[in-house]
Amino acid sequence: MASSDLEQLCSHINEKIGNIKRMLSLRNCGQEPTLKTTLDKIGDEIIVVNELLNKLELEIQYQEQTNHSLKELCASLEEDYKDVEHLKENIPPHLPQVTVTQNFVNVPDVDPGEPVKVEEPAPTKKHPKEQRSIKEMSFITSDEFNGIPAYMKSRLTYCQINDVIKEINKAIVSKYKILYQPKKCMSSVARNLYHRFIDEETKDTKGHYFIVEADIKEFTTLKADKRFHVILNILRHCRRLSEVRGGGLTRYVIT
């Protein structure tokens, strides 16, 4: 056996002997009445400290969970903020503008001794004939747009479809304003359009608002191209219009 191995073995044996001596010493201390009371107190305090450590560990776990939840909430709020900013910067142009008007009434200084004169409101002018309302096509909602099959809408956007609806409504209003106009007030151009509108009506369009491609060309800047007919197909899918064919014409009826 090498001398180095013998020294390590001796050191290990001496360490074990030292541990045994300390254990015997502690055993003897526990048998003395004065030291036993002290050891009992130390044991009780160790139990209390252990309970505090357990509570501290639970509190740390709770704080970690709370911190994780707050981080998730913060990330969610940041996403919502970005969405709101995006909506704010990309408001569809077809939406009506909301204007708030305030009426301020100037009240002159009145002498409390003078009687107050109450002015009667002027009678409102009665219109000789009430203006007839014209039915317009309602815009596509975002939910409806999302429900359109991908093959149908292709690369068309939500705003592009509603822009076409806006132009169709322009054509409808322009057409029916002429139809509802007294004939004696019509110009020669309006009278010619009036007769064309009457000739295009059928029993299937009676009581319904409709237009044809000639109205699109007459009253709007739209082109009746392939893209336009794709959007018309989408509007049929969304039940905004239907088609009535006859006499070589396709009539687009507002539903």
C-alpha positions as a printed Julia matrix, in Angstrom:
255×3 Matrix{Float64}:
   0.0    0.0     0.0
   1.38   3.42   -0.93
   2.09   5.95    1.76
  -0.39   8.43    0.25
  -3.21   5.89    0.42
  -2.29   5.09    4.03
  -2.45   8.77    4.94
  -5.89   9.18    3.33
  -7.17   6.12    5.21
  -5.87   7.49    8.5
  -7.44  10.88    7.83
 -10.79   9.27    7.06
 -10.7    7.16   10.24
  -9.79  10.2    12.36
 -12.71  12.15   10.84
 -15.12   9.36   11.73
 -13.74   9.22   15.28
 -14.2   12.98   15.63
 -17.83  12.73   14.48
 -18.51   9.95   17.02
 -17.02  12.06   19.83
 -19.22  15.05   18.91
 -22.31  12.84   18.79
 -21.51  11.41   22.25
 -20.93  14.93   23.55
 -24.3   16.12   22.22
 -25.96  13.03   23.67
 -24.56  13.79   27.09
 -25.72  17.43   26.8
 -29.27  16.29   26.12
 -29.31  14.34   29.37
 -28.48  17.38   31.53
 -31.65  19.13   32.84
 -30.41  22.69   32.22
 -29.24  22.03   28.69
 -32.31  19.95   27.85
 -34.58  22.98   28.45
 -32.39  25.08   26.16
 -32.43  22.41   23.46
 -36.24  22.16   23.68
 -36.53  25.94   23.17
 -34.18  25.75   20.22
 -36.3   22.92   18.78
 -39.49  24.99   19.15
 -37.85  27.97   17.49
 -36.65  25.77   14.63
 -40.27  24.61   14.11
 -41.49  28.25   14.05
 -38.75  29.22   11.58
 -39.65  26.24    9.41
 -43.32  27.34    9.33
 -42.28  30.9     8.39
 -40.11  29.53    5.6
 -43.07  27.52    4.27
 -45.29  30.63    4.3
 -42.54  32.65    2.62
 -42.23  30.01   -0.09
 -46.0   30.1    -0.72
 -45.95  33.92   -0.89
 -43.08  33.83   -3.4
 -45.03  31.39   -5.6
 -48.1   33.64   -5.42
 -46.08  36.73   -6.36
 -44.48  34.88   -9.28
 -47.91  33.85  -10.58
 -49.21  37.42  -10.16
 -46.19  38.79  -12.0
 -46.76  36.34  -14.86
 -50.45  37.31  -15.08
 -49.58  41.02  -15.12
 -47.1   40.49  -17.94
 -49.77  38.67  -19.98
 -52.27  41.47  -19.26
 -49.73  44.1   -20.28
 -49.03  42.29  -23.56
 -52.77  42.01  -24.24
 -53.3   45.73  -23.58
 -50.45  46.59  -25.93
 -52.06  44.5   -28.68
 -55.45  46.17  -28.06
 -53.79  49.6   -28.21
 -52.15  48.74  -31.54
 -55.52  47.54  -32.89
 -57.23  50.76  -31.78
 -54.49  52.89  -33.37
 -54.79  50.85  -36.58
 -58.57  51.34  -36.64
 -58.15  55.04  -35.94
 -55.73  55.45  -38.84
 -57.76  53.28  -41.23
 -61.36  54.45  -40.8
 -63.32  53.33  -43.9
 -64.18  56.41  -46.02
 -67.77  55.24  -46.57
 -68.7   55.63  -42.9
 -70.81  58.75  -42.19
 -69.02  61.61  -40.53
 -70.41  62.54  -37.12
 -70.62  66.26  -36.49
 -71.61  67.79  -33.19
 -73.27  71.18  -33.31
 -74.01  73.36  -30.36
 -76.57  76.1   -30.38
 -75.73  79.04  -28.17
 -78.48  81.48  -27.36
 -77.45  85.02  -26.46
 -79.69  86.3   -23.7
 -79.67  90.12  -23.55
 -79.58  91.94  -20.26
 -83.15  92.42  -19.11
 -84.3   95.09  -16.71
 -86.17  93.29  -13.93
 -88.66  96.17  -13.81
 -89.66  95.86  -17.46
 -92.17  93.25  -18.62
 -90.7   90.51  -20.73
 -92.08  90.23  -24.25
 -92.53  86.7   -25.47
 -92.11  86.38  -29.21
 -94.21  83.74  -30.87
 -92.27  81.42  -33.17
 -92.76  82.03  -36.85
 -94.93  79.42  -38.5
 -92.92  76.79  -40.3
 -93.23  76.6   -44.03
 -95.07  73.56  -45.18
 -93.63  71.76  -48.13
 -96.16  71.34  -50.88
 -95.17  67.67  -51.21
 -93.09  65.47  -48.96
 -89.9   64.15  -50.49
 -90.06  60.43  -51.18
 -87.39  58.28  -49.58
 -85.14  56.22  -51.82
 -83.97  52.81  -50.67
 -80.21  52.39  -50.7
 -78.04  49.32  -50.38
 -76.61  48.79  -46.87
 -72.86  48.43  -46.49
 -71.14  45.1   -45.87
 -70.2   44.49  -42.24
 -66.83  43.13  -41.18
 -68.46  39.86  -40.07
 -70.1   39.45  -43.48
 -66.8   40.2   -45.21
 -65.03  37.54  -43.15
 -67.77  35.07  -44.12
 -67.24  35.55  -47.87
 -65.42  32.53  -49.35
 -61.8   33.22  -50.21
 -62.2   32.07  -53.81
 -64.99  34.62  -54.28
 -63.38  37.74  -52.84
 -59.83  36.92  -53.98
 -57.7   40.0   -53.19
 -60.62  42.4   -52.77
 -60.63  44.34  -49.51
 -63.46  45.32  -47.19
 -63.19  48.99  -48.21
 -63.13  48.25  -51.96
 -66.45  46.38  -51.77
 -68.11  49.11  -49.74
 -66.75  51.79  -52.11
 -68.6   50.05  -54.95
 -71.76  49.96  -52.8
 -71.36  53.7   -52.29
 -71.23  54.26  -56.07
 -74.23  51.96  -56.64
 -76.21  53.98  -54.11
 -75.21  57.13  -55.97
 -76.64  55.68  -59.17
 -79.85  54.56  -57.42
 -80.46  57.97  -55.86
 -79.72  59.8   -59.13
 -82.07  57.54  -61.09
 -85.03  57.73  -58.73
 -84.69  61.45  -58.19
 -85.42  61.78  -61.9
 -88.31  59.31  -61.7
 -89.85  61.2   -58.76
 -89.33  64.61  -60.37
 -92.37  66.35  -61.88
 -92.25  66.01  -65.66
 -92.82  69.7   -66.23
 -89.59  70.45  -64.36
 -87.48  67.98  -66.34
 -84.81  68.99  -68.81
 -84.63  67.25  -72.17
 -81.78  65.01  -70.93
 -83.71  64.06  -67.79
 -86.84  63.38  -69.86
 -84.95  60.99  -72.14
 -83.55  59.17  -69.09
 -87.02  59.06  -67.57
 -88.45  57.27  -70.62
 -85.54  54.81  -70.62
 -86.16  54.04  -66.94
 -89.84  53.37  -67.61
 -89.07  51.13  -70.6
 -86.68  49.03  -68.47
 -89.29  48.23  -65.83
 -90.98  44.82  -65.81
 -93.61  43.14  -63.71
 -90.81  41.5   -61.69
 -89.26  44.87  -60.79
 -92.54  46.56  -59.89
 -92.28  48.07  -56.4
 -88.51  47.46  -56.25
 -85.5   49.69  -56.73
 -83.13  48.55  -59.45
 -80.43  49.77  -61.81
 -78.76  48.52  -64.98
 -75.21  48.89  -66.26
 -76.23  51.96  -68.26
 -77.08  53.69  -64.95
 -73.63  52.84  -63.58
 -72.01  54.45  -66.63
 -74.39  57.43  -66.5
 -74.12  58.39  -62.84
 -70.82  56.96  -61.56
 -67.16  56.63  -62.49
 -67.22  52.83  -62.15
 -66.29  50.6   -65.04
 -68.44  47.55  -65.73
 -65.36  45.33  -65.97
 -64.5   41.88  -64.62
 -63.69  43.26  -61.15
 -67.06  45.03  -61.01
 -68.93  41.81  -61.82
 -66.92  39.92  -59.19
 -68.13  42.45  -56.6
 -71.71  42.1   -57.87
 -71.39  38.35  -57.33
 -70.25  39.03  -53.75
 -73.21  41.37  -53.21
 -75.57  38.62  -54.43
 -73.87  36.23  -51.99
 -74.44  38.74  -49.16
 -78.08  39.22  -50.26
 -77.67  42.88  -51.11
 -79.12  42.48  -54.61
 -80.71  40.02  -56.99
 -80.82  39.83  -60.79
 -83.82  40.06  -63.09
 -83.02  39.29  -66.72
 -85.16  40.0   -69.75
 -85.14  41.92  -73.01
 -81.35  41.69  -73.26
 -80.92  43.54  -69.97
 -79.75  42.49  -66.55
 -81.51  44.45  -63.83
 -79.81  44.61  -60.41
 -82.59  44.77  -57.82
 -81.82  46.1   -54.34
 -82.98  43.61  -51.72
